[in-house]
Amino acid sequence: MLTIAVASGKGGTGKTTVTANLAVWLASQNVDVAALDCDVEEPNLHLFLRPVWTKTTPENVPVPEVDEERCLGEECRKCVDLCRFKSLIMMAGSVMVFPELCHGCGLCTLACPARAIREGAREIGVVRTGATAGADSARIPVVGGEMRIGEAMAPPLILAVKRTAPASAVRLIDCPPGTSCPVIASLGGADLAVLVTEPTPFGLHDLELAVGVLRKMDIPFGVVINRDGMGDDRTHRYLEREGIPLLGTLPHSAEAAHCYSEGRLHVDALPGFREAYASIWENIRTLAAREVSR
Amino acid sequence: MKELVVISGKGGTGKTTVTAALAALAGHKVMADCDVDAADLHLVLAPENRTATEFYSGQVAVIDPERCIRCGECATNCRYEAIDADFTVHKEHCEGCGVCAYVCPTDAAGMIERMCGHWYSSETRFGKMIHAHLGIGEENSGKLVTTVRKEARKAAEEVGAELIITDGPPGVGCPVIASLGGTDLALAVAEPTLSALHDLKRVHKLTRHFQVPMMAVVNKADINPLLTEEIRNWCTESGVEIAGVLPYDQIVTDAQIHGLSVVEHDPDGFGQHMRSVWDKVSRKLFA
Ligand code: SF4
Ligand code: SF4
């Protein structure tokens, strides 16, 4: 299995469009491909792939439940004092749990001398699985997570999405934006990453942040420049200077923007995009081959 | 003193472009960049003479190899797979919970304060600016946002500014929540795409929760006039005042390339659009 993470330092660069279009193009070439939406805070891969969801599974993280009968109360306080996330407090002699603050680390359960704590479950969101409609050979399995609003624990849900995804020859992961834990969780285990950027100063700056993440994680990567022609050539020059492979460019056009705004796929609707994705895929394969022999 | 925060349901809608334009138009103010995950405002405002302060939040485990007897207790009990077979802590996976330190029989595992990034206080051609940078793989962006806001407020008091303009984080997660509470007005920037209305509704829910009045700007409106209309209608129905409907214009990217706000780069064209946005926003703010 070749796992390809599609990432960008920031939202709005076209990461999701590239994931969706590449997936559909690969399926049309009879490549066995699955698409994963790991942007669990704001999933929108499904807006482009329009899968029929067939299964929705709640994802839980552990959270302590205190047995008042057993708890030693004010005299002990061990769990309360040890929890670094202030998710337990002592109130009128009994332990109160604030589940939203709990990281599910298990320290309180481990430390309780009276065995008064057992671990229950708190739902952080759901994992949905399904497939795109379409002819059998072109059906793409899609897996995505959706976090409960107000929930802060994205990484466990992201890992659940990856666990749930079916085995396939190629796995495309639509990563969340940014450089913090959710991206790290999404990138973990990827064979290579495709960074999507725009050729503008903002785009370049965000790209540099994403490059920092991938270098730190030691994952090979290349870059796709989206909306090429809208800005200047400093992104091209940056890639040359840094020796980063340019996997391909997608042209900047009003039609492409309009098409995107309606959630339609470029490879289906516009001329030239199929060829662009074909060449991107060729370059991804070359990069992957080079890395395997490294 | 008033606090205006510019937000967007998702990234790439032009939030920073709008913030920079308002910074160029407003009078005596302090700027704050709360998009600490991927700050861009400095690319336009070119901050100078900055002072950098380390930002600490939470803890991270360290293992002293001298004391470690390689018993494996820490790695077995760690739920985040943050400790590898060599008993090295992987900072990006460590949650700082302290389980390893608790179970370690030789006290080889311990906890230290976690340096998550920096915040800066700088001068720009439009006044003082407070901004920050979060380290790779660090999570506590909510707390860093809170720090940036607190420092911006301090700076505004020092210089006697009547306004703080904040470039908010994208999305509806924890950083946005940290940037909204207690502000006077939220200006949401949306582009007319299929997901925009959905995102706009989500940020609207958040602003209502914090009882912060919200206005909206539709950016790149001509990408899809139909959706622009839909956003307009929803705004009218929901009592969200529209501060402006901006066209798609290459000049916006040109301004970025020149490191200028659109108001400086194109004062008569796009600058005029922004002036009218600022009129509406300031009227609401200082009403
Ligand atoms: S599991 Fe960890 S975070 Fe949750 S309450 Fe117990 S000690 Fe605190
Ligand atoms: S550690 Fe156990 S006994 Fe002690 S206060 Fe907590 S729940 Fe009660």
Coordinates of C-alpha atoms and ligand atoms in Angstrom, one line a residue:
Chain A
M1 CA 0.0 0.0 0.0
L2 CA 1.2 3.4 -0.9
T3 CA 0.0 6.0 1.6
I4 CA 0.1 9.6 0.3
A5 CA -0.8 12.5 2.6
V6 CA -2.0 15.6 1.0
A7 CA -1.2 18.6 3.2
S8 CA -0.6 22.4 3.2
G9 CA 0.5 24.8 5.8
K10 CA -2.9 26.4 5.7
G11 CA -6.5 26.0 4.6
G12 CA -7.8 27.3 1.3
T13 CA -4.9 26.3 -0.9
G14 CA -6.7 23.5 -2.7
K15 CA -5.6 20.5 -0.7
T16 CA -9.1 18.9 -0.7
T17 CA -9.6 19.6 -4.4
V18 CA -6.3 17.9 -5.2
T19 CA -7.2 14.9 -3.0
A20 CA -10.6 14.5 -4.6
N21 CA -9.5 15.0 -8.2
L22 CA -6.5 12.7 -7.9
A23 CA -8.6 10.0 -6.3
V24 CA -11.2 10.2 -9.1
W25 CA -8.5 10.3 -11.8
L26 CA -6.7 7.3 -10.3
A27 CA -10.0 5.3 -10.1
S28 CA -10.7 6.1 -13.7
Q29 CA -7.3 4.5 -14.4
N30 CA -8.4 1.4 -12.5
V31 CA -6.1 2.0 -9.7
D32 CA -7.4 0.7 -6.4
V33 CA -7.6 3.9 -4.3
A34 CA -9.2 4.9 -1.1
A35 CA -9.7 8.5 0.1
L36 CA -9.5 9.5 3.8
D37 CA -10.7 12.8 5.2
C38 CA -8.5 13.5 8.3
D39 CA -9.6 17.1 8.6
V40 CA -12.0 16.0 11.3
E41 CA -12.6 19.6 12.5
E42 CA -13.9 20.8 9.2
P43 CA -14.3 17.8 6.9
N44 CA -15.2 18.7 3.3
L45 CA -13.8 16.0 1.1
H46 CA -17.3 14.6 0.9
L47 CA -18.5 17.8 -0.7
F48 CA -16.4 16.9 -3.7
L49 CA -16.5 13.1 -3.7
R50 CA -20.2 12.9 -2.6
P51 CA -19.9 9.4 -1.1
V52 CA -22.9 7.5 0.1
W53 CA -22.2 6.9 3.7
T54 CA -23.1 3.4 4.7
K55 CA -21.8 3.2 8.2
T56 CA -21.3 5.7 11.1
T57 CA -19.4 4.6 14.2
P58 CA -19.0 6.7 17.3
E59 CA -15.4 7.1 18.5
N60 CA -14.8 7.2 22.2
V61 CA -12.0 8.1 24.4
P62 CA -11.7 6.9 28.0
V63 CA -12.8 9.1 30.8
P64 CA -12.7 8.3 34.5
E65 CA -15.8 7.4 36.5
V66 CA -15.5 7.6 40.2
D67 CA -17.2 5.2 42.5
E68 CA -18.3 7.3 45.5
E69 CA -18.7 4.3 47.8
R70 CA -15.1 3.4 47.4
C71 CA -13.5 6.8 47.2
L72 CA -11.6 7.8 50.3
G73 CA -12.6 11.5 49.8
E74 CA -10.9 14.5 51.1
E75 CA -8.3 12.5 53.0
C76 CA -6.8 11.1 49.8
R77 CA -7.2 13.6 46.9
K78 CA -4.5 11.6 45.0
C79 CA -6.3 11.7 41.6
V80 CA -7.2 15.4 42.0
D81 CA -3.6 16.4 42.8
L82 CA -2.1 14.3 40.1
C83 CA -4.3 15.2 37.1
R84 CA -2.4 17.8 35.1
F85 CA -5.3 18.9 33.1
K86 CA -7.5 20.0 36.0
S87 CA -10.2 17.7 34.9
L88 CA -10.9 16.4 38.4
I89 CA -11.8 18.5 41.4
M90 CA -12.8 17.7 45.0
M91 CA -16.2 19.1 45.8
A92 CA -17.7 18.7 49.2
G93 CA -15.8 15.5 49.8
S94 CA -16.4 13.9 46.5
V95 CA -14.5 13.8 43.2
M96 CA -16.1 15.6 40.3
V97 CA -15.0 14.9 36.7
F98 CA -14.9 17.5 33.9
P99 CA -14.9 15.2 30.9
E100 CA -14.1 17.9 28.3
L101 CA -10.8 18.6 30.0
C102 CA -9.7 15.0 30.4
H103 CA -7.0 13.7 28.0
G104 CA -7.8 10.1 28.9
C105 CA -4.3 9.4 30.1
G106 CA -5.3 6.9 32.8
L107 CA -3.1 8.4 35.5
C108 CA -5.9 8.8 38.0
T109 CA -7.1 5.2 37.5
L110 CA -3.6 4.0 37.9
A111 CA -2.9 6.0 41.0
C112 CA -6.1 5.6 43.0
P113 CA -5.3 3.5 46.1
A114 CA -8.9 2.5 46.7
R115 CA -9.5 1.3 43.1
A116 CA -12.4 3.7 43.1
I117 CA -11.9 4.8 39.5
R118 CA -12.9 2.9 36.4
E119 CA -12.8 4.1 32.9
G120 CA -16.0 4.9 31.0
A121 CA -16.3 6.4 27.5
R122 CA -16.8 9.8 26.1
E123 CA -17.8 10.3 22.5
I124 CA -15.5 12.7 20.6
G125 CA -17.1 12.3 17.2
V126 CA -17.9 9.8 14.6
V127 CA -16.1 7.9 11.8
R128 CA -18.1 7.5 8.6
T129 CA -17.4 5.0 5.9
G130 CA -18.9 4.7 2.4
A131 CA -18.1 4.9 -1.2
T132 CA -18.6 7.1 -4.1
A133 CA -21.4 6.2 -6.5
G134 CA -20.4 5.3 -10.0
A135 CA -19.4 2.3 -11.9
D136 CA -18.0 -0.6 -9.9
S137 CA -14.4 -0.2 -11.0
A138 CA -14.5 3.5 -10.3
R139 CA -16.1 3.2 -6.9
I140 CA -13.9 4.9 -4.3
P141 CA -14.1 3.9 -0.7
V142 CA -14.2 7.1 1.4
V143 CA -13.6 7.3 5.2
G144 CA -14.0 10.5 7.1
G145 CA -14.2 11.7 10.7
E146 CA -16.4 14.4 12.1
M147 CA -15.6 15.8 15.5
R148 CA -18.3 16.9 17.9
I149 CA -18.4 20.7 18.1
G150 CA -16.5 22.1 21.0
E151 CA -14.4 19.0 21.2
A152 CA -10.6 19.5 21.3
M153 CA -9.2 16.0 20.9
A154 CA -8.7 15.6 17.1
P155 CA -5.8 13.1 17.1
P156 CA -7.7 10.0 18.5
L157 CA -10.4 10.6 15.9
I158 CA -7.9 10.9 13.1
L159 CA -6.2 7.7 14.2
A160 CA -9.6 6.0 14.2
V161 CA -10.2 7.2 10.6
K162 CA -6.9 5.6 9.5
R163 CA -7.7 2.4 11.4
T164 CA -11.1 2.1 9.8
A165 CA -10.0 2.7 6.2
P166 CA -10.0 -0.4 4.0
A167 CA -6.7 -1.7 2.6
S168 CA -6.1 -0.4 -0.9
A169 CA -3.2 -0.1 -3.3
V170 CA -3.2 3.7 -2.9
R171 CA -4.4 5.6 0.1
L172 CA -4.9 9.3 -0.2
I173 CA -5.2 11.3 3.1
D174 CA -6.7 14.8 3.1
C175 CA -4.8 16.3 6.1
P176 CA -6.0 19.2 8.3
P177 CA -4.3 22.6 7.9
G178 CA -1.8 24.0 10.3
T179 CA 1.3 22.5 11.9
S180 CA 0.0 21.2 15.2
C181 CA -1.0 17.8 16.6
P182 CA -3.8 17.0 14.2
V183 CA -1.5 17.3 11.2
I184 CA 1.2 15.3 12.9
A185 CA -1.4 12.6 13.6
S186 CA -2.6 12.6 10.0
L187 CA 0.9 12.5 8.5
G188 CA 2.1 9.6 10.7
G189 CA 2.9 6.5 8.7
A190 CA 2.6 8.3 5.3
D191 CA 5.1 7.1 2.6
L192 CA 5.2 10.5 1.1
A193 CA 3.4 13.8 1.2
V194 CA 2.0 16.1 -1.5
L195 CA 2.1 19.7 -0.4
V196 CA -0.4 22.0 -2.1
T197 CA 0.3 25.6 -2.3
E198 CA -0.5 28.9 -4.1
P199 CA 2.2 31.0 -5.8
T200 CA 1.7 34.0 -3.6
P201 CA 3.7 35.4 -0.7
F202 CA 1.1 34.1 1.8
G203 CA 1.1 30.7 0.1
L204 CA 4.9 30.5 0.1
H205 CA 5.1 31.4 3.8
D206 CA 2.5 28.7 4.7
L207 CA 4.4 26.3 2.4
E208 CA 7.6 26.9 4.3
L209 CA 5.8 26.0 7.6
A210 CA 4.5 22.8 6.1
V211 CA 8.0 21.9 4.7
G212 CA 9.3 22.4 8.3
V213 CA 6.8 19.8 9.6
L214 CA 7.7 17.2 6.9
R215 CA 11.4 17.7 7.4
K216 CA 11.0 17.3 11.1
M217 CA 9.0 14.1 10.6
D218 CA 11.4 12.9 7.9
I219 CA 8.7 12.2 5.3
P220 CA 9.6 12.6 1.6
F221 CA 7.5 15.2 -0.1
G222 CA 6.9 17.2 -3.3
V223 CA 4.8 20.2 -4.1
V224 CA 1.8 20.9 -6.3
I225 CA 1.3 24.5 -7.2
N226 CA -2.3 25.3 -7.5
R227 CA -3.7 28.4 -9.3
D228 CA -0.3 28.7 -11.0
G229 CA 0.0 32.1 -12.7
M230 CA -2.0 34.0 -10.1
G231 CA 1.0 35.4 -8.3
D232 CA 4.7 35.5 -9.0
D233 CA 7.6 33.0 -9.4
R234 CA 9.1 33.1 -6.0
T235 CA 7.5 29.8 -5.1
H236 CA 9.1 28.2 -8.1
R237 CA 12.4 29.7 -7.1
Y238 CA 12.1 28.6 -3.5
L239 CA 11.5 25.0 -4.7
E240 CA 14.6 25.1 -6.9
R241 CA 16.7 26.6 -4.2
E242 CA 15.6 24.0 -1.7
G243 CA 15.8 21.1 -4.1
I244 CA 12.1 20.2 -3.5
P245 CA 10.5 18.3 -6.4
L246 CA 7.7 20.1 -8.2
L247 CA 5.1 17.4 -8.8
G248 CA 3.0 19.6 -11.0
T249 CA 1.0 22.7 -11.5
L250 CA -2.7 23.4 -11.9
P251 CA -3.6 26.5 -13.8
H252 CA -5.3 29.6 -12.4
S253 CA -8.6 30.2 -14.1
A254 CA -12.0 31.7 -13.4
E255 CA -13.6 28.4 -14.6
A256 CA -11.6 26.4 -12.1
A257 CA -12.6 28.7 -9.3
H258 CA -16.3 28.6 -10.3
C259 CA -16.1 24.8 -10.6
Y260 CA -14.6 24.5 -7.2
S261 CA -17.2 26.9 -5.6
E262 CA -19.9 24.4 -6.7
G263 CA -18.0 21.4 -5.4
R264 CA -17.5 20.0 -8.9
L265 CA -14.4 18.1 -9.9
H266 CA -11.9 19.7 -12.3
V267 CA -11.0 16.3 -13.9
D268 CA -14.7 15.8 -14.8
A269 CA -15.6 19.4 -15.9
L270 CA -12.6 21.1 -17.4
P271 CA -10.2 20.3 -20.3
G272 CA -6.5 19.9 -19.5
F273 CA -7.0 18.8 -15.9
R274 CA -6.9 15.1 -16.6
E275 CA -3.5 15.5 -18.2
A276 CA -2.3 17.6 -15.3
Y277 CA -3.3 14.9 -12.8
A278 CA -1.8 12.2 -15.0
S279 CA 1.5 14.0 -14.9
I280 CA 1.3 14.7 -11.2
W281 CA 0.7 11.0 -10.6
E282 CA 3.7 10.1 -12.8
N283 CA 5.8 12.4 -10.7
I284 CA 4.5 11.0 -7.4
R285 CA 5.4 7.5 -8.6
T286 CA 8.9 8.6 -9.6
L287 CA 9.3 10.2 -6.2
A288 CA 8.0 7.1 -4.4
A289 CA 10.4 4.8 -6.4
R290 CA 13.3 7.0 -5.6
E291 CA 12.5 7.0 -1.9
V292 CA 12.1 3.2 -1.8
S293 CA 15.6 2.8 -3.2
R294 CA 17.0 5.3 -0.8
Chain B
M1 CA -11.2 50.6 24.1
K2 CA -12.8 48.4 21.4
E3 CA -11.7 45.1 20.1
L4 CA -12.5 44.0 16.5
V5 CA -11.7 40.4 15.4
V6 CA -11.6 39.3 11.8
I7 CA -12.6 35.7 11.4
S8 CA -13.5 33.1 8.7
G9 CA -15.1 29.8 8.8
K10 CA -12.1 28.4 6.9
G11 CA -8.7 29.4 5.7
G12 CA -7.9 31.1 2.4
T13 CA -10.9 33.4 2.3
G14 CA -8.9 36.7 2.5
K15 CA -9.2 37.3 6.2
T16 CA -5.6 38.6 6.5
T17 CA -6.0 40.8 3.4
V18 CA -9.1 42.4 5.0
T19 CA -7.4 42.7 8.4
A20 CA -4.3 44.5 6.8
A21 CA -6.6 46.8 4.9
L22 CA -8.5 47.8 8.0
A23 CA -5.2 48.3 9.8
A24 CA -4.2 50.8 7.1
L25 CA -7.5 52.7 7.4
A26 CA -8.2 52.8 11.2
G27 CA -6.8 55.5 13.3
H28 CA -4.9 55.0 16.6
K29 CA -4.9 51.2 17.1
V30 CA -2.8 48.1 17.9
M31 CA -2.8 45.1 15.7
A32 CA -2.9 41.5 17.0
D33 CA -2.3 38.4 14.9
C34 CA -4.1 35.5 16.6
D35 CA -3.6 33.1 13.7
V36 CA -0.7 31.7 15.6
D37 CA -0.7 28.4 13.7
A38 CA 0.2 30.1 10.4
A39 CA 0.4 33.8 10.8
D40 CA 0.6 35.8 7.6
L41 CA -0.2 39.4 8.8
H42 CA 3.5 40.1 9.3
L43 CA 4.1 39.6 5.6
V44 CA 2.1 42.7 4.9
L45 CA 2.8 44.8 8.0
A46 CA 6.6 44.1 8.1
P47 CA 7.0 44.3 11.8
E48 CA 10.4 45.6 13.1
N49 CA 12.3 46.0 16.4
R50 CA 10.6 43.1 17.8
T51 CA 11.1 41.7 21.3
A52 CA 10.6 37.9 21.5
T53 CA 9.3 36.1 24.5
E54 CA 9.3 32.4 25.0
F55 CA 5.8 30.9 25.5
Y56 CA 5.4 28.0 27.9
S57 CA 2.4 25.8 28.3
G58 CA 1.9 22.5 30.0
Q59 CA 4.7 20.0 30.5
V60 CA 6.7 17.4 28.6
A61 CA 8.4 14.3 29.8
V62 CA 12.1 13.8 29.9
I63 CA 14.0 10.6 30.7
D64 CA 17.4 10.7 32.3
P65 CA 19.4 7.8 30.6
E66 CA 21.8 7.6 33.6
R67 CA 19.0 6.6 35.9
C68 CA 16.9 4.6 33.4
I69 CA 17.0 0.8 34.1
R70 CA 15.1 0.1 30.9
C71 CA 12.3 -1.6 32.7
G72 CA 9.7 -0.4 30.2
E73 CA 7.1 0.7 32.7
C74 CA 6.9 4.2 31.2
A75 CA 6.4 3.0 27.6
T76 CA 3.8 0.4 28.6
N77 CA 1.7 2.9 30.5
C78 CA 2.0 5.7 28.0
R79 CA -1.2 5.9 26.0
Y80 CA 0.2 8.1 23.3
E81 CA 3.2 6.0 22.2
A82 CA 5.4 8.9 23.0
I83 CA 8.3 6.8 24.4
D84 CA 10.2 4.6 21.9
A85 CA 12.2 1.4 22.4
D86 CA 15.3 3.4 23.2
F87 CA 13.4 5.3 26.0
T88 CA 13.5 8.5 24.1
V89 CA 10.6 10.8 24.5
H90 CA 9.0 12.0 21.3
K91 CA 7.9 15.5 22.2
E92 CA 5.3 15.7 19.4
H93 CA 3.3 12.8 20.8
C94 CA 3.7 13.6 24.5
E95 CA 0.6 15.0 26.1
G96 CA 2.4 15.9 29.3
C97 CA 0.1 13.8 31.5
G98 CA 2.9 12.6 33.8
V99 CA 2.0 8.9 33.7
C100 CA 5.6 7.9 32.9
A101 CA 7.0 10.0 35.8
Y102 CA 4.4 8.4 38.1
V103 CA 5.2 4.8 37.2
C104 CA 9.0 5.1 36.8
P105 CA 10.6 3.1 39.7
T106 CA 13.9 5.0 39.6
D107 CA 12.6 8.5 39.0
A108 CA 14.4 8.6 35.7
A109 CA 11.3 10.0 34.0
G110 CA 10.3 13.5 35.0
M111 CA 8.3 16.4 33.7
I112 CA 9.6 19.8 32.6
E113 CA 7.8 23.0 31.4
R114 CA 7.1 22.8 27.7
M115 CA 8.3 25.6 25.4
C116 CA 5.6 25.8 22.7
G117 CA 6.6 28.9 20.8
H118 CA 7.2 32.7 21.0
W119 CA 5.2 35.8 21.0
Y120 CA 6.5 39.1 19.7
S121 CA 5.9 42.8 20.3
S122 CA 6.8 44.8 17.2
E123 CA 6.5 48.2 15.5
T124 CA 4.9 48.5 12.1
R125 CA 4.1 51.5 9.8
F126 CA 0.5 51.3 11.2
G127 CA 1.4 51.1 14.8
K128 CA 2.2 48.4 17.4
M129 CA 1.7 44.8 16.6
I130 CA 1.6 41.7 18.8
H131 CA 2.1 38.4 17.0
A132 CA 3.3 34.9 17.7
H133 CA 4.7 31.7 16.4
L134 CA 3.7 28.3 17.6
G135 CA 6.3 25.5 17.4
I136 CA 5.8 22.5 15.1
G137 CA 3.5 19.9 16.6
E138 CA 2.6 22.1 19.5
E139 CA -1.1 22.2 20.4
N140 CA -1.8 24.9 23.0
S141 CA -2.7 27.5 20.4
G142 CA -5.7 28.6 22.4
K143 CA -3.5 29.6 25.3
L144 CA -1.1 31.4 23.0
V145 CA -4.0 33.3 21.4
T146 CA -5.0 34.3 24.9
T147 CA -1.5 35.6 25.6
V148 CA -1.4 37.5 22.3
R149 CA -4.8 39.2 23.2
K150 CA -3.7 40.0 26.7
E151 CA -0.4 41.6 25.5
A152 CA -2.2 43.5 22.7
R153 CA -4.5 44.9 25.3
K154 CA -1.6 45.9 27.5
A155 CA 0.1 47.5 24.5
A156 CA -3.0 49.4 23.5
E157 CA -3.4 50.8 27.1
E158 CA 0.3 51.9 27.1
V159 CA 0.0 53.8 23.9
G160 CA -3.6 55.0 24.5
A161 CA -5.0 53.3 21.5
E162 CA -8.8 53.2 21.2
L163 CA -8.9 50.1 19.0
I164 CA -7.4 46.6 18.7
I165 CA -7.7 44.9 15.3
T166 CA -7.2 41.2 15.5
D167 CA -6.5 38.8 12.7
G168 CA -8.3 35.8 14.0
P169 CA -7.6 32.1 13.4
P170 CA -9.5 30.3 10.8
G171 CA -12.1 27.6 11.6
V172 CA -14.3 27.2 14.6
G173 CA -11.9 25.3 16.9
C174 CA -10.3 26.1 20.2
P175 CA -8.1 29.0 18.9
V176 CA -11.2 30.9 17.5
I177 CA -13.0 30.4 20.8
A178 CA -10.0 31.9 22.6
S179 CA -10.0 34.9 20.2
L180 CA -13.7 35.7 20.4
G181 CA -14.8 36.0 24.0
G182 CA -15.1 39.5 25.2
T183 CA -14.5 41.2 21.9
D184 CA -16.8 44.0 20.6
L185 CA -17.3 42.9 17.0
A186 CA -16.5 40.0 14.8
L187 CA -16.1 40.5 11.1
A188 CA -16.5 37.2 9.2
V189 CA -14.9 36.9 5.8
A190 CA -16.5 34.4 3.5
E191 CA -16.1 33.5 -0.2
P192 CA -19.0 32.1 -2.2
T193 CA -18.2 28.4 -2.2
L194 CA -20.4 25.4 -1.4
S195 CA -18.9 25.1 2.0
A196 CA -18.8 28.8 2.9
L197 CA -22.4 29.2 4.0
H198 CA -22.0 26.1 6.2
D199 CA -18.8 27.6 7.7
L200 CA -20.5 31.0 8.1
K201 CA -23.4 29.4 10.1
R202 CA -20.9 27.7 12.4
V203 CA -19.0 30.8 13.2
H204 CA -22.2 32.7 13.6
K205 CA -23.3 30.1 16.2
L206 CA -20.0 30.7 18.0
T207 CA -20.3 34.5 18.0
R208 CA -23.9 34.2 19.3
H209 CA -22.6 32.0 22.1
F210 CA -20.2 34.7 23.1
Q211 CA -22.8 37.4 22.5
V212 CA -20.4 39.1 20.1
P213 CA -22.2 41.0 17.3
M214 CA -21.1 39.8 13.9
M215 CA -20.9 41.4 10.5
A216 CA -19.9 39.7 7.2
V217 CA -17.8 40.4 4.2
V218 CA -18.3 38.4 1.1
N219 CA -14.9 38.2 -0.7
K220 CA -14.3 37.1 -4.4
A221 CA -18.0 37.5 -4.9
D222 CA -18.0 37.1 -8.7
I223 CA -16.5 33.5 -8.4
N224 CA -20.1 32.4 -8.0
P225 CA -22.8 35.2 -8.0
L226 CA -25.5 32.6 -7.2
L227 CA -23.9 31.5 -4.0
T228 CA -23.1 35.2 -3.2
E229 CA -26.8 35.9 -3.3
E230 CA -27.5 32.9 -1.1
I231 CA -25.0 34.2 1.5
R232 CA -26.6 37.7 1.3
N233 CA -30.1 36.2 1.9
W234 CA -29.0 34.1 4.8
C235 CA -27.3 37.2 6.3
T236 CA -30.5 39.3 6.0
E237 CA -32.6 36.5 7.5
S238 CA -30.2 36.0 10.4
G239 CA -29.7 39.6 11.2
V240 CA -26.0 39.6 10.1
E241 CA -25.2 43.0 8.7
I242 CA -23.1 42.9 5.5
A243 CA -20.1 45.2 5.6
G244 CA -19.2 44.7 2.0
V245 CA -19.3 42.5 -1.1
L246 CA -15.8 42.5 -2.7
P247 CA -15.0 41.4 -6.2
Y248 CA -12.4 39.0 -7.2
D249 CA -9.4 41.1 -8.2
Q250 CA -5.9 40.2 -9.2
I251 CA -4.8 43.5 -7.5
V252 CA -5.2 41.7 -4.2
T253 CA -2.5 39.2 -5.1
D254 CA -0.4 42.1 -6.5
A255 CA -0.6 43.9 -3.2
Q256 CA 0.6 40.8 -1.4
I257 CA 3.5 40.5 -3.8
H258 CA 4.5 44.1 -3.0
G259 CA 4.1 43.5 0.7
L260 CA 1.4 46.2 0.9
S261 CA -2.2 46.4 2.0
V262 CA -4.7 46.8 -0.8
V263 CA -5.5 50.2 0.5
E264 CA -1.9 51.3 -0.1
H265 CA -1.4 49.4 -3.3
D266 CA -4.7 50.4 -5.0
P267 CA -6.1 53.3 -3.1
D268 CA -8.7 54.3 -5.7
G269 CA -9.9 50.8 -6.8
F270 CA -10.0 48.1 -4.2
G271 CA -9.0 50.6 -1.5
Q272 CA -12.3 52.3 -2.0
H273 CA -14.2 49.1 -1.4
M274 CA -12.3 48.6 1.8
R275 CA -13.0 52.2 2.8
S276 CA -16.7 51.5 2.6
V277 CA -16.2 48.3 4.6
W278 CA -14.3 50.3 7.3
D279 CA -17.1 52.9 7.4
K280 CA -19.7 50.4 8.2
V281 CA -17.5 48.5 10.6
S282 CA -16.4 51.6 12.5
R283 CA -19.9 52.9 12.7
K284 CA -21.0 49.7 14.3
L285 CA -18.0 49.5 16.6
F286 CA -18.2 53.1 17.9
A287 CA -21.9 53.5 17.8
Ligands
SF4_1 S1 -7.4 10.2 32.8 FE1 -5.7 11.7 33.0 S2 -6.5 13.6 32.2 FE2 -8.3 12.3 32.6 S3 -8.9 12.8 34.7 FE3 -7.5 11.1 34.9 S4 -5.5 12.0 35.2 FE4 -6.8 13.6 34.4
SF4_2 S1 -7.4 8.7 44.2 FE1 -9.2 7.4 44.4 S2 -9.6 7.4 46.6 FE2 -8.3 9.1 46.2 S3 -9.6 10.8 45.9 FE3 -9.2 10.0 43.9 S4 -10.9 8.5 43.5 FE4 -10.9 9.0 45.7

